[in-house]
């Protein structure tokens, strides 16, 4: 009990240290100690841990500490997620109206995807997705279209976690087969999935890009296979990619034009 309490107390104090940087861009150890009413040795230990983690950095010349690059990345992620949620709704509603199916947007959260918003289908039989729901990046359309446009090192790291978890008989668990599928998604600009996580569920999705060109999320249509035939999936592929491109533009990204058709993208089985 005492150890658990001390651990929680350390986390709370570390949060106080980080929050202090809302008041000033740089702090010395002694300055932080006075600001937070902590002993200097305690402050030094907290700051050293945060620096080792990359949350703080120390200026070698002045000896002052400031927020590190990881904090900047976290801030950018919060901004991207907020903007994504703010601008996505009209595109989602339009796509849901066009398709008649459930439309969702997802973001990357570590080694998983996270649903942040949903417009549900009006059909009694529909695919139910909830905001806050987590899912894998290697299986299902929502995750794969985000994974496909990640840096090669990110893809390599995820695929090194072998064996990849199998959810259904359709889940791609062979790393090389998954690499080929991701390459096809990059080439087309959109992706398909068929029963890879939930038997009988099919999806079409496209990546959403932030202003800096980093993948901000995915825009996905999902529904039961009884309505999402190969022909229907192909019909919805380009509108999905165009909606994702429009949302990317709203986020400040200069999208590549989506041209052509998808008649040959999906043959006997959705990827």
Coordinates of C-alpha atoms in Angstrom, one line a residue:
X1 CA 0.0 0.0 0.0
X2 CA 2.8 2.4 0.9
X3 CA 4.6 1.7 -2.3
X4 CA 1.5 2.3 -4.4
X5 CA 0.8 5.5 -2.6
X6 CA 4.4 6.7 -3.1
X7 CA 4.2 5.8 -6.8
X8 CA 1.0 7.8 -7.2
X9 CA 2.5 10.7 -5.3
X10 CA 5.5 10.7 -7.7
X11 CA 3.2 10.7 -10.7
X12 CA 1.3 13.6 -9.3
X13 CA 4.4 15.6 -8.6
X14 CA 5.8 14.9 -12.1
X15 CA 2.5 16.3 -13.5
X16 CA 3.0 19.4 -11.4
X17 CA 6.5 19.8 -12.8
X18 CA 5.2 19.6 -16.4
X19 CA 2.3 22.0 -15.6
X20 CA 4.7 24.6 -14.3
X21 CA 5.9 25.1 -17.9
X22 CA 2.6 26.7 -18.6
X23 CA 3.8 29.6 -16.5
X24 CA 7.4 29.9 -17.9
X25 CA 9.2 28.4 -20.9
X26 CA 12.4 27.6 -18.9
X27 CA 13.0 26.6 -15.3
X28 CA 16.0 25.9 -13.1
X29 CA 15.9 23.2 -10.5
X30 CA 15.9 25.7 -7.7
X31 CA 13.2 27.7 -9.4
X32 CA 10.9 24.7 -9.8
X33 CA 11.5 23.6 -6.2
X34 CA 10.4 27.1 -5.0
X35 CA 7.4 27.2 -7.4
X36 CA 6.2 23.7 -6.3
X37 CA 7.2 23.9 -2.7
X38 CA 9.3 20.8 -3.0
X39 CA 12.7 19.9 -1.7
X40 CA 15.5 20.6 -4.2
X41 CA 16.6 16.9 -4.2
X42 CA 13.1 15.7 -4.9
X43 CA 12.7 18.2 -7.7
X44 CA 16.0 17.2 -9.2
X45 CA 15.0 13.5 -9.1
X46 CA 11.7 14.3 -10.9
X47 CA 13.3 16.5 -13.5
X48 CA 16.0 13.9 -14.2
X49 CA 13.4 11.2 -14.7
X50 CA 11.4 13.4 -17.1
X51 CA 14.5 14.4 -19.0
X52 CA 15.5 10.7 -19.4
X53 CA 12.0 10.1 -20.8
X54 CA 12.4 12.9 -23.3
X55 CA 9.6 15.0 -21.8
X56 CA 12.1 17.7 -20.7
X57 CA 15.4 18.8 -22.1
X58 CA 18.3 20.7 -20.5
X59 CA 20.1 23.6 -22.2
X60 CA 23.7 22.6 -21.7
X61 CA 24.8 26.3 -21.7
X62 CA 22.3 27.8 -19.2
X63 CA 21.4 24.7 -17.3
X64 CA 17.7 25.5 -17.6
X65 CA 15.1 23.0 -18.5
X66 CA 12.3 23.3 -21.0
X67 CA 9.7 21.0 -22.5
X68 CA 11.2 18.3 -24.7
X69 CA 10.3 17.0 -28.2
X70 CA 7.9 14.3 -27.0
X71 CA 5.8 17.0 -25.3
X72 CA 5.7 18.9 -28.6
X73 CA 4.6 15.7 -30.4
X74 CA 1.9 15.1 -27.8
X75 CA 0.7 18.7 -28.3
X76 CA 0.6 18.2 -32.0
X77 CA -1.4 15.0 -31.6
X78 CA -4.0 16.7 -29.3
X79 CA -4.3 19.5 -31.9
X80 CA -4.7 17.1 -34.8
X81 CA -7.3 15.1 -32.9
X82 CA -9.3 18.2 -32.0
X83 CA -9.2 19.6 -35.5
X84 CA -10.1 16.2 -36.9
X85 CA -13.2 15.9 -34.7
X86 CA -14.2 19.4 -35.4
X87 CA -14.1 19.2 -39.2
X88 CA -15.0 15.6 -39.8
X89 CA -18.7 15.6 -39.0
X90 CA -20.0 17.1 -42.2
X91 CA -18.0 14.7 -44.3
X92 CA -19.1 11.8 -42.2
X93 CA -22.8 12.7 -42.4
X94 CA -22.6 13.1 -46.2
X95 CA -20.8 9.7 -46.6
X96 CA -23.4 8.0 -44.3
X97 CA -26.2 9.5 -46.3
X98 CA -24.6 8.3 -49.6
X99 CA -23.8 4.8 -48.4
X100 CA -26.6 4.2 -45.9
X101 CA -24.0 2.5 -43.7
X102 CA -22.1 3.3 -40.5
X103 CA -19.3 5.9 -41.0
X104 CA -16.5 6.4 -38.4
X105 CA -13.2 8.2 -38.0
X106 CA -10.2 6.7 -36.2
X107 CA -6.8 7.9 -35.0
X108 CA -3.6 6.0 -34.2
X109 CA -3.1 5.5 -30.5
X110 CA 0.2 3.8 -29.9
X111 CA 0.2 0.4 -31.6
X112 CA -3.6 0.5 -31.9
X113 CA -6.4 2.5 -33.5
X114 CA -9.0 4.5 -31.6
X115 CA -12.4 5.4 -32.8
X116 CA -13.2 9.1 -32.1
X117 CA -16.5 9.7 -33.8
X118 CA -19.3 7.7 -35.4
X119 CA -22.4 8.3 -37.6
X120 CA -24.5 5.2 -37.3
X121 CA -26.5 3.6 -40.1
X122 CA -30.2 3.9 -39.9
X123 CA -30.6 0.2 -40.9
X124 CA -31.9 -2.1 -38.1
X125 CA -29.0 -4.5 -39.1
X126 CA -25.8 -2.4 -38.9
X127 CA -22.3 -2.6 -37.8
X128 CA -22.1 -0.9 -34.3
X129 CA -18.9 1.0 -33.5
X130 CA -18.5 3.2 -30.4
X131 CA -16.2 6.2 -29.8
X132 CA -13.4 5.2 -27.6
X133 CA -13.3 1.7 -29.1
X134 CA -9.8 0.3 -29.7
X135 CA -8.8 -2.0 -32.5
X136 CA -5.6 -3.4 -34.1
X137 CA -3.7 -1.7 -36.9
X138 CA -2.9 -4.9 -38.8
X139 CA -6.4 -6.1 -39.2
X140 CA -9.5 -4.4 -40.5
X141 CA -9.7 -1.5 -42.9
X142 CA -9.7 1.3 -40.4
X143 CA -6.3 0.3 -39.0
X144 CA -4.7 -0.8 -42.2
X145 CA -5.3 2.4 -44.1
X146 CA -3.5 4.3 -41.3
X147 CA -0.7 1.8 -41.0
X148 CA -0.1 1.8 -44.8
X149 CA 0.9 5.4 -44.7
X150 CA 3.1 5.3 -41.6
X151 CA 6.9 5.6 -41.9
X152 CA 8.6 2.3 -42.9
X153 CA 10.2 2.1 -39.5
X154 CA 6.8 2.2 -37.8
X155 CA 5.5 -0.6 -40.1
X156 CA 8.7 -2.7 -39.5
X157 CA 8.3 -2.3 -35.7
X158 CA 4.7 -3.4 -35.7
X159 CA 5.3 -6.3 -38.0
X160 CA 8.1 -7.5 -35.8
X161 CA 5.6 -8.3 -33.1
X162 CA 5.1 -11.8 -34.4
X163 CA 2.9 -13.7 -34.5
X164 CA 0.3 -11.1 -35.4
X165 CA -3.0 -11.8 -33.6
X166 CA -5.6 -13.6 -35.6
X167 CA -9.2 -12.5 -35.0
X168 CA -11.0 -14.6 -37.8
X169 CA -9.9 -16.9 -40.6
X170 CA -9.7 -13.8 -42.8
X171 CA -7.2 -11.9 -40.6
X172 CA -3.8 -11.5 -42.4
X173 CA -1.2 -12.7 -40.0
X174 CA 1.7 -13.3 -42.4
X175 CA 3.9 -10.2 -42.3
X176 CA 4.9 -10.4 -46.0
X177 CA 1.2 -10.8 -47.1
X178 CA 0.3 -7.8 -44.9
X179 CA 3.1 -5.8 -46.4
X180 CA 1.7 -6.5 -49.9
X181 CA -1.7 -5.5 -48.8
X182 CA -0.4 -2.3 -47.3
X183 CA 1.4 -1.6 -50.6
X184 CA -1.8 -2.0 -52.5
X185 CA -3.6 0.4 -50.2
X186 CA -0.9 3.0 -50.8
X187 CA -1.1 2.5 -54.5
X188 CA -4.9 2.8 -54.6
X189 CA -5.3 5.5 -51.9
X190 CA -8.0 3.5 -50.1
X191 CA -8.5 0.0 -48.7
X192 CA -11.0 -2.8 -48.2
X193 CA -11.5 -5.4 -45.5
X194 CA -13.8 -8.4 -45.3
X195 CA -14.5 -10.2 -42.0
X196 CA -10.9 -9.5 -40.7
X197 CA -12.0 -8.7 -37.2
X198 CA -15.8 -9.4 -37.1
X199 CA -17.2 -12.2 -39.3
X200 CA -19.6 -10.9 -41.9
X201 CA -18.5 -7.3 -41.6
X202 CA -17.0 -5.4 -44.5
X203 CA -15.4 -1.9 -44.7
X204 CA -14.0 0.6 -47.2
X205 CA -11.7 3.3 -45.9
X206 CA -9.2 6.0 -46.8
X207 CA -6.5 7.9 -44.9
X208 CA -6.9 11.4 -43.5
X209 CA -3.7 13.6 -43.6
X210 CA -2.8 16.5 -41.3
X211 CA -1.3 19.7 -42.7
X212 CA 2.2 18.4 -42.1
X213 CA 1.5 15.3 -44.2
X214 CA 1.4 12.9 -41.3
X215 CA -1.6 10.5 -41.2
X216 CA -4.1 12.0 -38.9
X217 CA -6.7 9.2 -39.1
X218 CA -8.9 7.1 -41.3
X219 CA -12.4 7.7 -42.6
X220 CA -14.3 4.4 -42.9
X221 CA -17.6 3.0 -44.1
X222 CA -18.6 -0.2 -42.4
X223 CA -21.6 -2.6 -42.8
X224 CA -22.8 -6.1 -43.2
X225 CA -21.6 -8.1 -46.2
X226 CA -25.2 -8.8 -47.2
X227 CA -25.4 -5.1 -48.3
X228 CA -21.8 -4.3 -49.0
X229 CA -21.3 -6.6 -52.1
X230 CA -18.1 -6.3 -54.1
X231 CA -20.0 -4.1 -56.6
X232 CA -21.3 -1.8 -53.9
X233 CA -17.8 -1.6 -52.3
X234 CA -16.3 -0.6 -55.6
X235 CA -19.0 2.1 -56.0
X236 CA -18.3 3.6 -52.6
X237 CA -14.4 3.4 -52.8
X238 CA -13.9 6.7 -54.8
X239 CA -16.5 8.7 -52.8
X240 CA -14.8 7.6 -49.6
X241 CA -11.3 8.6 -50.9
X242 CA -12.7 11.9 -52.1
X243 CA -14.3 12.6 -48.7
X244 CA -11.1 11.8 -46.9
X245 CA -9.2 14.1 -49.3
X246 CA -11.7 16.9 -48.6
X247 CA -11.3 16.4 -44.9
X248 CA -7.5 16.4 -45.2
X249 CA -7.8 19.7 -47.1
X250 CA -9.9 21.1 -44.3
X251 CA -7.1 20.2 -41.9
X252 CA -4.6 22.2 -44.1
X253 CA -3.2 19.3 -46.2
X254 CA -2.8 19.7 -49.9
X255 CA -4.3 16.4 -51.2
X256 CA -3.4 14.5 -54.2
X257 CA -6.3 14.3 -56.7
X258 CA -8.4 11.2 -56.6
X259 CA -9.0 10.0 -60.1
X260 CA -10.2 7.0 -62.0
X261 CA -12.4 4.2 -60.8
X262 CA -12.2 1.2 -58.6
X263 CA -13.8 -1.4 -60.8
X264 CA -10.8 -3.6 -60.7
X265 CA -9.8 -2.9 -57.1
X266 CA -12.0 -5.5 -55.5
X267 CA -12.5 -8.8 -57.3
X268 CA -13.4 -12.0 -55.6
X269 CA -12.5 -10.9 -52.1
X270 CA -12.1 -7.6 -50.3
X271 CA -8.6 -7.1 -48.9

